[in-house]
């Protein structure tokens, strides 16, 4: 059962990263562009460290290019995530972000012509219902809060699914180390490409001039938490948990975020301001449970 402990540690580390992300985007950087730039470029150091330590010998230019595209998809996933995180509670962002299995299922249908089972369709419906409940608000006409951000987060989940499908295929041909190197490199490349847009380059440059060593350190911390979660996720797979079972356990990620967001708001209200009103917490919890069950139903059908 070692895989289970690793699988539980993965969402814990990712949740810690999400809470630090929320603080950083609201209190350190002045905009989401600077935030995602700082969030992404640190990955080049992780890519270099993996290469220096493991020195994989199965590097291939053609596969590397495809692998870098997978990393760019991860960048686009987090680009959309950061855009919505600036305005929404992290405990709302992450569950919608968790809808990635919907697009993995869609990709398997479109690319591999797989026929979904009735259980997979049920899981799909549950994720959609959970998202709708999560976003309900009396302040909007149709009861759907932040419709623009919901669409952006679904786009984020789509790019996450693209990266997952590509990486899953490449892992059948190449070692984990080489896949991680180019995934991280592609993610960092996405951040560097932001500098090609003059307006974004000015935003990034202005923020970099004002940040101090401690603030840069906070981005280092969130990168370590994020990479740590990914390492534990891979460790759970290596320990024999199986992709479907590990994915189901890791899907409780939003529950960790809800709990940590509630705790952070109570302890540090000046830095984190999640909606912790009883009605809001109950609604979030109900929607997260529905989404997690939907993810579990889709994932277990892949066994």
PDB file of N, CA and C in Angstrom, residues 137-144:
ATOM      1  N   UNK A 137     -24.356  31.189  -8.556  1.00  0.00           N
ATOM      2  CA  UNK A 137     -24.285  32.465  -7.854  1.00  0.00           C
ATOM      3  C   UNK A 137     -25.583  33.233  -8.052  1.00  0.00           C
ATOM      4  N   UNK A 138     -26.088  33.841  -7.002  1.00  0.00           N
ATOM      5  CA  UNK A 138     -27.301  34.658  -7.100  1.00  0.00           C
ATOM      6  C   UNK A 138     -27.035  35.989  -7.791  1.00  0.00           C
ATOM      7  N   UNK A 139     -25.783  36.307  -7.977  1.00  0.00           N
ATOM      8  CA  UNK A 139     -25.421  37.603  -8.533  1.00  0.00           C
ATOM      9  C   UNK A 139     -25.427  37.620 -10.059  1.00  0.00           C
ATOM     10  N   UNK A 140     -25.612  36.468 -10.676  1.00  0.00           N
ATOM     11  CA  UNK A 140     -25.622  36.429 -12.135  1.00  0.00           C
ATOM     12  C   UNK A 140     -26.954  35.917 -12.649  1.00  0.00           C
ATOM     13  N   UNK A 141     -27.295  36.271 -13.871  1.00  0.00           N
ATOM     14  CA  UNK A 141     -28.626  36.019 -14.418  1.00  0.00           C
ATOM     15  C   UNK A 141     -28.944  34.534 -14.492  1.00  0.00           C
ATOM     16  N   UNK A 142     -28.056  33.745 -14.988  1.00  0.00           N
ATOM     17  CA  UNK A 142     -28.320  32.324 -15.208  1.00  0.00           C
ATOM     18  C   UNK A 142     -27.796  31.442 -14.088  1.00  0.00           C
ATOM     19  N   UNK A 143     -27.382  32.051 -13.017  1.00  0.00           N
ATOM     20  CA  UNK A 143     -26.893  31.256 -11.895  1.00  0.00           C
ATOM     21  C   UNK A 143     -25.502  30.706 -12.104  1.00  0.00           C
ATOM     22  N   UNK A 144     -24.789  31.190 -13.110  1.00  0.00           N
ATOM     23  CA  UNK A 144     -23.439  30.691 -13.383  1.00  0.00           C
ATOM     24  C   UNK A 144     -22.436  31.790 -13.089  1.00  0.00           C
TER      25      UNK A 144
END
